[in-house]
XYZ file of N, CA and C in Angstrom:
813
model
N 204.139 147.971 -75.655
C 205.179 147.924 -74.618
C 206.269 148.907 -75.006
N 206.559 149.857 -74.141
C 207.492 150.920 -74.457
C 208.764 150.779 -73.648
N 209.901 150.863 -74.298
C 211.190 150.923 -73.633
C 211.898 152.201 -74.070
N 212.917 152.592 -73.325
C 213.628 153.808 -73.642
C 215.115 153.508 -73.733
N 215.816 154.274 -74.541
C 217.256 154.085 -74.682
C 217.953 155.444 -74.689
N 219.207 155.429 -74.326
C 220.019 156.642 -74.344
C 220.364 156.973 -75.792
N 220.283 158.266 -76.152
C 220.599 158.640 -77.523
C 221.523 159.845 -77.516
N 221.336 160.765 -78.421
C 222.229 161.918 -78.542
C 222.136 162.808 -77.312
N 223.168 163.609 -77.020
C 223.161 164.450 -75.819
C 221.984 165.407 -75.763
N 221.488 165.853 -76.898
C 220.384 166.806 -76.880
C 219.045 166.177 -76.576
N 218.940 164.877 -76.663
C 217.680 164.185 -76.427
C 217.872 163.190 -75.293
N 216.949 163.202 -74.337
C 217.120 162.360 -73.160
C 216.598 160.944 -73.388
N 215.393 160.848 -73.974
C 214.780 159.538 -74.114
C 214.272 159.360 -75.532
N 214.347 158.154 -76.014
C 213.782 157.810 -77.312
C 212.964 156.545 -77.137
N 211.725 156.584 -77.587
C 210.872 155.409 -77.483
C 211.236 154.424 -78.584
N 211.422 153.190 -78.223
C 211.804 152.157 -79.184
C 210.800 151.025 -79.137
N 210.734 150.273 -80.212
C 209.848 149.113 -80.260
C 210.463 147.951 -79.500
N 209.596 147.119 -78.937
C 210.074 145.968 -78.197
C 210.644 144.928 -79.154
N 211.795 144.387 -78.785
C 212.375 143.303 -79.566
C 211.638 142.008 -79.270
N 211.448 141.214 -80.269
C 210.810 139.908 -80.105
C 211.899 138.851 -80.137
N 212.095 138.195 -79.004
C 213.152 137.206 -78.889
C 212.574 135.808 -79.107
N 213.329 134.979 -79.756
C 212.946 133.585 -79.956
C 213.898 132.722 -79.120
N 213.355 132.144 -78.068
C 214.177 131.395 -77.134
C 214.343 129.953 -77.610
N 215.547 129.430 -77.417
C 215.842 128.053 -77.760
C 216.218 127.291 -76.500
N 216.097 126.013 -76.545
C 216.408 125.186 -75.388
C 217.916 125.146 -75.154
N 218.302 125.336 -73.886
C 219.720 125.344 -73.549
C 220.271 123.921 -73.514
N 221.522 123.819 -73.914
C 222.217 122.547 -73.776
C 222.717 122.412 -72.342
N 223.161 121.218 -71.976
C 223.661 120.997 -70.626
C 224.909 121.829 -70.355
N 225.753 121.998 -71.371
C 226.956 122.813 -71.196
C 226.602 124.284 -70.959
N 225.623 124.780 -71.705
C 225.191 126.167 -71.517
C 224.564 126.389 -70.155
N 223.790 125.403 -69.672
C 223.190 125.513 -68.337
C 224.272 125.542 -67.265
N 225.259 124.670 -67.414
C 226.330 124.601 -66.417
C 227.120 125.907 -66.391
N 227.370 126.488 -67.564
C 228.110 127.747 -67.618
C 227.294 128.887 -67.018
N 225.961 128.914 -67.291
C 225.120 129.985 -66.770
C 224.988 129.917 -65.255
N 224.976 128.708 -64.699
C 224.801 128.540 -63.253
C 226.116 128.557 -62.485
N 227.226 128.500 -63.183
C 228.513 128.452 -62.496
C 228.958 129.847 -62.115
N 229.779 129.931 -61.071
C 230.336 131.214 -60.659
C 229.579 131.819 -59.491
N 230.157 132.899 -58.975
C 229.592 133.619 -57.840
C 229.045 134.949 -58.356
N 227.722 135.129 -58.252
C 227.072 136.306 -58.804
C 226.446 137.141 -57.693
N 226.479 138.447 -57.875
C 225.736 139.352 -57.004
C 224.319 139.458 -57.561
N 223.317 139.327 -56.697
C 221.923 139.248 -57.134
C 221.198 140.562 -56.860
N 220.373 140.954 -57.831
C 219.537 142.144 -57.717
C 218.100 141.780 -58.076
N 217.148 142.537 -57.507
C 215.735 142.411 -57.858
C 215.250 143.750 -58.376
N 214.508 143.720 -59.476
C 213.984 144.941 -60.086
C 212.462 144.870 -60.145
N 211.823 146.012 -59.927
C 210.367 146.116 -59.988
C 209.966 146.719 -61.327
N 209.233 145.953 -62.126
C 208.728 146.432 -63.421
C 207.280 146.855 -63.185
N 207.081 148.128 -62.890
C 205.767 148.642 -62.493
C 205.019 149.100 -63.747
N 203.836 148.557 -63.937
C 203.052 148.787 -65.156
C 201.788 149.584 -64.857
N 201.549 150.598 -65.669
C 200.236 151.232 -65.716
C 199.488 150.596 -66.883
N 198.478 149.787 -66.577
C 197.771 149.047 -67.612
C 196.945 149.998 -68.475
N 196.532 149.573 -69.682
C 195.748 150.455 -70.558
C 194.455 150.918 -69.892
N 194.110 152.168 -70.136
C 192.902 152.763 -69.549
C 191.705 152.555 -70.461
N 191.904 152.590 -71.759
C 190.833 152.393 -72.725
C 191.172 151.182 -73.591
N 190.175 150.667 -74.245
C 190.380 149.529 -75.135
C 191.252 149.938 -76.322
N 192.270 149.157 -76.641
C 193.117 149.519 -77.790
C 192.324 149.609 -79.081
N 192.776 150.420 -79.986
C 192.121 150.574 -81.282
C 192.153 149.246 -82.043
N 191.007 148.856 -82.562
C 190.913 147.577 -83.265
C 191.720 147.625 -84.553
N 192.377 146.529 -84.919
C 193.122 146.508 -86.186
C 192.182 146.569 -87.381
N 192.737 146.864 -88.538
C 191.925 147.043 -89.747
C 191.182 145.767 -90.116
N 191.840 144.599 -89.961
C 191.176 143.356 -90.355
C 189.938 143.101 -89.498
N 189.950 143.533 -88.233
C 188.786 143.321 -87.359
C 187.627 144.225 -87.790
N 187.912 145.479 -88.128
C 186.867 146.376 -88.611
C 186.269 145.870 -89.915
N 187.132 145.368 -90.811
C 186.627 144.823 -92.071
C 185.709 143.642 -91.827
N 186.076 142.793 -90.856
C 185.234 141.628 -90.554
C 183.897 142.056 -89.965
N 183.898 143.063 -89.107
C 182.652 143.547 -88.509
C 181.709 144.080 -89.575
N 182.230 144.900 -90.482
C 181.391 145.474 -91.526
C 180.885 144.389 -92.485
N 181.742 143.433 -92.818
C 181.315 142.353 -93.717
C 180.235 141.497 -93.065
N 180.390 141.200 -91.787
C 179.396 140.398 -91.088
C 178.067 141.145 -90.966
N 178.142 142.458 -90.714
C 176.919 143.254 -90.628
C 176.199 143.302 -91.966
N 176.967 143.461 -93.030
C 176.358 143.485 -94.357
C 175.726 142.141 -94.706
N 176.380 141.048 -94.307
C 175.832 139.718 -94.569
C 174.515 139.521 -93.821
N 174.473 139.963 -92.560
C 173.249 139.812 -91.770
C 172.102 140.626 -92.354
N 172.401 141.830 -92.821
C 171.345 142.656 -93.410
C 170.814 142.059 -94.713
N 171.707 141.422 -95.459
C 171.286 140.900 -96.762
C 170.590 139.549 -96.645
N 171.122 138.649 -95.796
C 170.602 137.283 -95.751
C 169.948 136.917 -94.412
N 170.029 137.805 -93.436
C 169.468 137.476 -92.123
C 167.947 137.515 -92.123
N 167.383 136.934 -91.080
C 165.927 136.894 -90.945
C 165.565 137.224 -89.504
N 164.574 138.099 -89.344
C 164.083 138.443 -88.016
C 162.935 137.505 -87.668
N 163.189 136.623 -86.695
C 162.171 135.665 -86.276
C 161.205 136.327 -85.303
N 159.919 136.051 -85.487
C 158.903 136.510 -84.545
C 158.769 135.497 -83.411
N 158.023 135.889 -82.399
C 157.802 134.978 -81.272
C 157.069 133.724 -81.732
N 156.120 133.878 -82.638
C 155.354 132.721 -83.126
C 156.251 131.755 -83.908
N 157.216 132.288 -84.670
C 158.151 131.421 -85.399
C 158.975 130.579 -84.432
N 159.415 131.189 -83.351
C 160.245 130.473 -82.380
C 159.432 129.399 -81.682
N 158.162 129.676 -81.345
C 157.306 128.680 -80.688
C 157.075 127.496 -81.611
N 156.799 127.763 -82.890
C 156.583 126.668 -83.835
C 157.831 125.799 -83.986
N 158.995 126.427 -83.987
C 160.241 125.661 -84.118
C 160.466 124.793 -82.877
N 160.169 125.318 -81.704
C 160.321 124.533 -80.467
C 159.387 123.336 -80.482
N 158.143 123.542 -80.891
C 157.170 122.432 -80.936
C 157.597 121.373 -81.948
N 158.120 121.807 -83.102
C 158.562 120.843 -84.118
C 159.745 120.022 -83.619
N 160.700 120.665 -82.961
C 161.854 119.941 -82.433
C 161.430 118.997 -81.309
N 160.457 119.394 -80.503
C 159.975 118.527 -79.433
C 159.288 117.293 -79.999
N 158.476 117.496 -81.035
C 157.781 116.363 -81.652
C 158.778 115.420 -82.327
N 159.796 115.949 -82.980
C 160.791 115.106 -83.647
C 161.595 114.307 -82.631
N 161.970 114.931 -81.510
C 162.722 114.219 -80.484
C 161.884 113.144 -79.831
N 160.578 113.392 -79.661
C 159.697 112.397 -79.029
C 159.454 111.212 -79.952
N 159.347 111.484 -81.261
C 159.093 110.388 -82.215
C 160.290 109.445 -82.300
N 161.473 109.910 -82.045
C 162.652 109.051 -82.079
C 162.662 108.102 -80.877
N 162.141 108.548 -79.762
C 162.156 107.730 -78.545
C 161.070 106.655 -78.561
N 159.913 106.975 -79.130
C 158.791 106.042 -79.114
C 158.679 105.305 -80.445
N 158.180 104.081 -80.385
C 157.908 103.345 -81.614
C 156.614 103.872 -82.227
N 156.354 103.494 -83.441
C 155.159 103.985 -84.120
C 153.890 103.554 -83.390
N 153.849 102.278 -82.884
C 152.659 101.787 -82.180
C 152.444 102.553 -80.881
N 153.542 102.792 -80.142
C 153.416 103.544 -78.895
C 152.945 104.966 -79.151
N 153.487 105.602 -80.196
C 153.082 106.969 -80.508
C 151.623 107.033 -80.914
N 151.155 105.997 -81.673
C 149.759 105.978 -82.098
C 148.834 105.718 -80.921
N 149.285 104.837 -79.992
C 148.460 104.493 -78.831
C 148.383 105.660 -77.833
N 149.518 106.338 -77.614
C 149.542 107.413 -76.620
C 149.040 108.740 -77.176
N 149.048 108.879 -78.495
C 148.573 110.128 -79.079
C 149.653 111.210 -79.008
N 149.296 112.378 -79.466
C 150.230 113.498 -79.466
C 150.317 114.116 -78.078
N 151.522 114.208 -77.568
C 151.734 114.824 -76.255
C 151.780 116.346 -76.413
N 151.034 117.023 -75.557
C 150.994 118.488 -75.640
C 152.236 119.087 -74.964
N 152.685 120.194 -75.496
C 153.846 120.898 -74.946
C 153.376 122.229 -74.386
N 153.596 122.418 -73.104
C 153.185 123.652 -72.443
C 154.368 124.626 -72.428
N 154.148 125.817 -72.935
C 155.196 126.829 -73.003
C 154.791 128.020 -72.140
N 155.681 128.387 -71.259
C 155.476 129.570 -70.432
C 155.873 130.794 -71.258
N 154.883 131.524 -71.726
C 155.150 132.619 -72.656
C 155.998 133.718 -72.031
N 155.683 134.110 -70.792
C 156.432 135.197 -70.147
C 157.902 134.811 -69.949
N 158.135 133.545 -69.528
C 159.506 133.089 -69.292
C 160.276 132.986 -70.600
N 159.613 132.466 -71.658
C 160.283 132.308 -72.946
C 160.619 133.672 -73.556
N 159.681 134.614 -73.489
C 159.955 135.947 -74.021
C 161.130 136.603 -73.312
N 161.257 136.360 -72.007
C 162.373 136.918 -71.251
C 163.690 136.272 -71.659
N 163.665 134.945 -71.914
C 164.886 134.236 -72.296
C 165.398 134.667 -73.665
N 164.505 134.930 -74.598
C 164.930 135.287 -75.955
C 164.996 136.802 -76.161
N 164.792 137.562 -75.092
C 164.938 139.012 -75.176
C 163.788 139.724 -75.844
N 162.575 139.146 -75.819
C 161.398 139.778 -76.420
C 160.392 140.239 -75.394
N 160.778 140.213 -74.130
C 159.852 140.655 -73.091
C 159.777 142.175 -73.091
N 158.585 142.745 -73.037
C 158.462 144.211 -73.018
C 158.982 144.777 -71.699
N 159.631 145.936 -71.764
C 160.132 146.586 -70.567
C 158.995 147.278 -69.831
N 159.133 147.334 -68.517
C 158.136 148.087 -67.757
C 158.334 149.579 -68.045
N 157.327 150.393 -67.809
C 157.412 151.818 -68.187
C 158.613 152.539 -67.581
N 158.971 152.206 -66.344
C 160.105 152.874 -65.702
C 161.414 152.593 -66.414
N 161.692 151.315 -66.716
C 162.926 150.949 -67.415
C 162.922 151.452 -68.852
N 161.747 151.481 -69.469
C 161.662 151.981 -70.833
C 162.045 153.455 -70.899
N 161.626 154.244 -69.918
C 161.998 155.656 -69.879
C 163.505 155.816 -69.660
N 164.107 154.941 -68.833
C 165.548 154.993 -68.613
C 166.316 154.708 -69.902
N 165.881 153.710 -70.651
C 166.541 153.370 -71.911
C 166.419 154.520 -72.905
N 165.232 155.116 -73.003
C 165.047 156.230 -73.934
C 165.904 157.427 -73.538
N 166.059 157.664 -72.233
C 166.894 158.773 -71.770
C 168.365 158.538 -72.102
N 168.829 157.293 -71.941
C 170.218 156.958 -72.276
C 170.471 157.152 -73.771
N 169.532 156.721 -74.602
C 169.694 156.873 -76.050
C 169.709 158.343 -76.453
N 168.912 159.174 -75.788
C 168.916 160.599 -76.096
C 170.234 161.249 -75.693
N 170.790 160.843 -74.546
C 172.061 161.414 -74.099
C 173.212 161.016 -75.003
N 173.140 159.805 -75.580
C 174.200 159.356 -76.474
C 174.289 160.211 -77.737
N 173.171 160.811 -78.147
C 173.179 161.617 -79.357
C 174.009 162.888 -79.195
N 174.088 163.399 -77.966
C 174.830 164.648 -77.722
C 176.089 164.400 -76.900
N 176.481 163.151 -76.718
C 177.651 162.830 -75.897
C 178.930 163.222 -76.629
N 179.845 163.844 -75.909
C 181.142 164.214 -76.449
C 182.195 163.246 -75.918
N 182.915 162.608 -76.813
C 183.910 161.616 -76.441
C 185.283 162.276 -76.292
N 185.994 161.883 -75.251
C 187.342 162.392 -75.050
C 188.291 161.783 -76.086
N 189.254 162.518 -76.557
C 190.191 161.980 -77.562
C 191.132 160.951 -76.948
N 191.534 159.990 -77.747
C 192.508 159.001 -77.285
C 193.894 159.633 -77.136
N 194.215 160.568 -77.982
C 195.502 161.253 -77.914
C 195.312 162.547 -77.123
N 195.934 162.625 -75.976
C 195.735 163.743 -75.069
C 196.787 164.826 -75.292
N 196.642 165.930 -74.533
C 197.613 167.026 -74.623
C 198.981 166.594 -74.114
N 199.009 165.647 -73.172
C 200.290 165.156 -72.664
C 200.995 164.284 -73.698
N 200.229 163.638 -74.570
C 200.836 162.908 -75.685
C 201.496 163.877 -76.660
N 200.794 164.964 -76.953
C 201.325 165.943 -77.906
C 202.591 166.587 -77.358
N 202.573 166.940 -76.052
C 203.740 167.588 -75.436
C 204.816 166.583 -75.032
N 204.505 165.275 -75.127
C 205.449 164.214 -74.759
C 205.944 164.372 -73.315
N 204.997 164.617 -72.401
C 205.327 164.746 -70.988
C 205.235 163.363 -70.345
N 206.381 162.752 -70.141
C 206.411 161.359 -69.725
C 206.355 161.160 -68.217
N 206.176 162.244 -67.486
C 205.948 162.108 -66.055
C 204.456 162.010 -65.728
N 203.608 162.179 -66.729
C 202.160 162.135 -66.522
C 201.612 160.800 -67.019
N 200.595 160.315 -66.315
C 199.968 159.047 -66.672
C 198.808 159.232 -67.645
N 198.360 160.469 -67.840
C 197.232 160.704 -68.734
C 197.739 160.805 -70.177
N 198.360 159.729 -70.628
C 198.895 159.643 -71.985
C 199.011 158.170 -72.341
N 199.098 157.883 -73.648
C 199.168 156.479 -74.115
C 198.080 155.652 -73.440
N 196.840 156.145 -73.529
C 195.746 155.532 -72.771
C 195.417 154.121 -73.238
N 195.726 153.789 -74.489
C 195.397 152.469 -75.014
C 196.583 151.509 -74.963
N 197.662 151.905 -74.250
C 198.839 151.051 -74.152
C 199.319 150.979 -72.709
N 200.185 150.022 -72.424
C 200.803 149.918 -71.110
C 201.982 150.871 -71.008
N 202.164 151.441 -69.826
C 203.318 152.277 -69.531
C 204.109 151.627 -68.405
N 205.435 151.747 -68.460
C 206.314 151.160 -67.451
C 207.182 152.257 -66.841
N 207.375 152.169 -65.547
C 208.046 153.221 -64.794
C 209.556 153.000 -64.772
N 210.297 154.014 -65.241
C 211.751 154.009 -65.229
C 212.252 155.152 -64.361
N 213.411 154.966 -63.777
C 214.042 156.018 -62.980
C 215.417 156.322 -63.574
N 215.845 157.574 -63.372
C 217.132 158.006 -63.900
C 218.099 158.235 -62.740
N 219.223 157.525 -62.778
C 220.223 157.615 -61.728
C 221.337 158.593 -62.118
N 222.092 158.978 -61.121
C 223.162 159.953 -61.335
C 224.409 159.236 -61.857
N 224.327 158.828 -63.129
C 225.436 158.154 -63.786
C 225.645 158.775 -65.161
N 226.820 158.609 -65.696
C 227.132 159.168 -67.010
C 226.523 158.301 -68.106
N 226.635 156.984 -67.971
C 226.106 156.054 -68.962
C 225.084 155.137 -68.306
N 224.158 154.637 -69.138
C 223.125 153.708 -68.681
C 222.439 154.250 -67.416
N 221.989 155.486 -67.500
C 221.412 156.125 -66.326
C 219.938 155.810 -66.124
N 219.243 155.311 -67.158
C 217.833 154.933 -67.015
C 217.725 153.445 -66.698
N 216.895 153.119 -65.716
C 216.757 151.722 -65.295
C 215.417 151.533 -64.590
N 215.061 150.271 -64.374
C 213.939 149.952 -63.501
C 214.385 150.097 -62.045
N 213.479 150.394 -61.118
C 213.864 150.430 -59.700
C 214.400 149.061 -59.252
N 215.588 149.035 -58.661
C 216.165 147.763 -58.242
C 217.003 147.953 -56.984
N 217.167 146.852 -56.250
C 218.004 146.818 -55.047
C 218.773 145.510 -55.038
N 219.822 145.484 -54.261
C 220.607 144.259 -54.100
C 219.919 143.342 -53.099
N 219.954 142.067 -53.376
C 219.366 141.068 -52.474
C 220.223 140.970 -51.216
N 219.566 141.026 -50.031
C 220.324 141.028 -48.779
C 220.557 139.639 -48.206
N 220.009 138.601 -48.836
C 220.223 137.238 -48.377
C 219.252 136.767 -47.319
N 218.442 137.680 -46.759
C 217.496 137.311 -45.712
C 216.042 137.381 -46.183
N 215.828 137.705 -47.446
C 214.485 137.888 -47.975
C 214.348 137.116 -49.284
N 213.121 136.975 -49.719
C 212.911 136.369 -51.028
C 213.179 137.412 -52.112
N 213.343 136.942 -53.326
C 213.607 137.862 -54.420
C 212.403 138.766 -54.684
N 211.198 138.251 -54.476
C 210.013 139.101 -54.640
C 209.985 140.186 -53.566
N 210.306 139.828 -52.330
C 210.341 140.826 -51.269
C 211.384 141.904 -51.557
N 212.481 141.510 -52.177
C 213.488 142.499 -52.567
C 212.931 143.456 -53.627
N 212.155 142.922 -54.591
C 211.546 143.783 -55.612
C 210.529 144.736 -54.987
N 209.762 144.246 -54.017
C 208.813 145.116 -53.311
C 209.568 146.209 -52.545
N 210.694 145.852 -51.953
C 211.507 146.834 -51.236
C 212.083 147.870 -52.200
N 212.421 147.440 -53.411
C 212.933 148.387 -54.407
C 211.902 149.460 -54.720
N 210.635 149.059 -54.874
C 209.580 150.038 -55.157
C 209.346 150.965 -53.968
N 209.388 150.406 -52.750
C 209.144 151.213 -51.553
C 210.280 152.202 -51.310
N 211.517 151.734 -51.429
C 212.659 152.624 -51.187
C 212.762 153.724 -52.247
N 212.310 153.422 -53.454
C 212.426 154.394 -54.542
C 211.325 155.444 -54.498
N 210.099 155.030 -54.159
C 208.950 155.935 -54.282
C 208.208 156.183 -52.979
N 208.584 155.533 -51.893
C 207.928 155.778 -50.621
C 206.810 154.784 -50.341
N 206.343 154.779 -49.095
C 205.316 153.818 -48.669
C 203.926 154.166 -49.182
N 203.688 155.425 -49.554
C 202.369 155.809 -50.060
C 202.136 155.355 -51.496
N 203.201 154.980 -52.187
C 203.100 154.509 -53.571
C 202.722 153.034 -53.546
N 201.515 152.706 -54.030
C 200.966 151.364 -53.879
C 201.058 150.573 -55.193
N 201.546 149.350 -55.067
C 201.670 148.440 -56.206
C 201.177 147.055 -55.804
N 200.932 146.236 -56.817
C 200.544 144.839 -56.587
C 201.419 143.955 -57.466
N 202.200 143.078 -56.839
C 203.085 142.182 -57.579
C 202.328 140.913 -57.951
N 202.509 140.504 -59.218
C 201.693 139.433 -59.777
C 202.020 138.065 -59.201
N 203.258 137.783 -58.870
C 203.598 136.441 -58.411
C 204.988 136.388 -57.813
N 205.355 135.195 -57.345
C 206.659 134.993 -56.718
C 207.762 134.695 -57.725
N 207.382 134.333 -58.939
C 208.379 134.008 -59.965
C 208.672 135.238 -60.814
N 209.935 135.466 -61.191
C 210.263 136.624 -62.029
C 209.792 136.426 -63.465
N 209.558 137.538 -64.149
C 209.192 137.492 -65.562
C 210.404 137.260 -66.447
N 211.584 137.512 -65.923
C 212.810 137.313 -66.692
C 214.012 137.707 -65.860
N 215.185 137.451 -66.383
C 216.406 137.827 -65.668
C 217.501 138.200 -66.666
N 218.487 138.932 -66.182
C 219.583 139.423 -67.009
C 220.896 139.045 -66.328
N 221.802 138.454 -67.092
C 223.075 137.989 -66.548
C 224.216 138.768 -67.208
N 225.114 139.311 -66.386
C 226.302 140.020 -66.876
C 227.532 139.404 -66.221
N 228.522 139.016 -67.019
C 229.776 138.452 -66.510
C 230.881 139.509 -66.551
N 231.667 139.568 -65.482
C 232.762 140.540 -65.395
C 234.015 140.005 -66.079
N 234.861 140.953 -66.465
C 236.181 140.557 -66.954
C 237.076 140.266 -65.750
N 238.287 139.848 -66.003
C 239.190 139.439 -64.914
C 239.477 140.588 -63.951
N 239.593 141.793 -64.485
C 239.900 142.937 -63.615
C 238.759 143.221 -62.649
N 237.529 143.202 -63.157
C 236.378 143.450 -62.290
C 236.160 142.303 -61.316
N 236.462 141.093 -61.743
C 236.337 139.959 -60.825
C 237.257 140.140 -59.623
N 238.449 140.632 -59.885
C 239.409 140.853 -58.788
C 238.943 141.993 -57.888
N 238.389 143.046 -58.465
C 237.953 144.203 -57.686
C 236.726 143.898 -56.825
N 235.751 143.174 -57.389
C 234.473 142.968 -56.695
C 234.401 141.653 -55.932
N 235.163 140.659 -56.363
C 235.053 139.349 -55.757
C 233.904 138.527 -56.302
N 233.256 139.025 -57.380
C 232.150 138.310 -58.018
C 232.509 138.025 -59.472
N 231.880 136.972 -60.003
C 232.045 136.659 -61.424
C 231.126 137.498 -62.307
N 230.156 138.163 -61.700
C 229.205 138.981 -62.448
C 228.003 139.288 -61.583
N 226.905 139.718 -62.223
C 225.671 139.973 -61.467
C 224.475 139.501 -62.278
N 223.382 139.253 -61.554
C 222.119 138.840 -62.162
C 221.011 139.737 -61.640
N 220.162 140.185 -62.555
C 219.005 141.002 -62.191
C 217.749 140.199 -62.505
N 216.871 140.055 -61.509
C 215.594 139.356 -61.674
C 214.478 140.404 -61.700
N 213.651 140.342 -62.745
C 212.615 141.349 -62.968
C 211.251 140.802 -62.541
N 210.597 141.548 -61.639
C 209.281 141.166 -61.133
C 208.253 142.197 -61.579
N 207.208 141.702 -62.207
C 206.184 142.584 -62.754
C 205.171 142.962 -61.677
N 204.794 144.250 -61.659
C 203.852 144.755 -60.668
C 202.852 145.680 -61.344
N 201.669 145.763 -60.773
C 200.598 146.613 -61.289
C 200.487 147.863 -60.429
N 200.399 149.004 -61.062
C 200.239 150.263 -60.337
C 198.822 150.365 -59.793
N 198.717 150.625 -58.478
C 197.415 150.814 -57.841
C 197.114 152.283 -57.558
N 198.130 153.070 -57.298
C 197.912 154.490 -57.035
C 198.855 155.001 -55.965
N 198.555 156.197 -55.467
C 199.375 156.790 -54.426
C 200.336 157.834 -54.957
N 200.932 158.567 -54.031
C 201.863 159.640 -54.378
C 203.305 159.158 -54.299
N 204.146 159.741 -55.155
C 205.569 159.422 -55.169
C 206.327 160.327 -54.200
N 207.291 159.753 -53.524
C 208.200 160.517 -52.674
C 209.620 160.130 -53.058
N 210.149 160.788 -54.095
C 211.449 160.424 -54.670
C 212.564 161.189 -53.955
N 213.618 160.459 -53.611
C 214.800 161.062 -53.007
C 215.671 161.640 -54.124
N 215.744 162.971 -54.206
C 216.482 163.616 -55.292
C 217.977 163.341 -55.229
N 218.488 162.916 -54.066
C 219.927 162.610 -53.968
C 220.257 161.294 -54.679
N 219.299 160.370 -54.707
C 219.516 159.083 -55.344
C 219.012 159.036 -56.776
N 217.885 159.708 -57.010
C 217.220 159.628 -58.300
C 217.050 161.023 -58.876
N 217.493 161.210 -60.112
C 217.378 162.520 -60.764
C 216.007 162.765 -61.354
N 215.402 161.727 -61.919
C 214.110 161.906 -62.565
C 213.447 160.547 -62.739
N 212.254 160.567 -63.292
C 211.531 159.334 -63.613
C 210.712 159.564 -64.868
N 210.250 158.506 -65.470
C 209.450 158.615 -66.690
C 208.595 157.380 -66.850
N 207.415 157.565 -67.442
C 206.523 156.451 -67.769
C 206.637 156.172 -69.259
């Protein structure tokens, strides 16, 4: 998860690690204080480009894979079809002997077990492939020998071009916009709640107004992923008529489409 912060004048964006917060249960006094007052409400769209490739496995997982493979090679056993049939017959006979008494088993004799060989071989993965599928498998294996894999780190990663999506392929990217302000100019797309819509609809409107109708997203749910509360000082309370503002963040998945950014409102954007 990547966030950006304002830094020195010569550098526009710096990637920072996500903070891990430990939430505690609020007391009744804290709840009353948080809910008290008159706040201006905003909705923000947190638009995510999900990972394109599987993230690189951690070292402990690779160590476990190699250890398990070595254990199987050293102590494992390859069962033949005949071994599996004998084991099935033995388990069937043992289960039947538990149900019947000795006299009943002696009187009825040994019950035969019929095994469908073709069906069993298919279930345990020992059925031979037909010639057509066998040729397809051999062709795939031959192509894998000369297959060239694309690198996980692309040219856009090296150049640090944050307007392109073909970067950070094994991680999530989040869309930020830069407003024409001196401080705190990078933010998620957001709009003020108009009082006639739901907060999710306001977040959807924020994405549409910022990037146009051709930019397609999918919002995960009606509940926000989080919110941010800011309280004004006495001077700002007098100027605005509010005690502060609250921003509700709604997570959305990027589906595609072209951006149509209004340069008068937004200076730039970054993933």
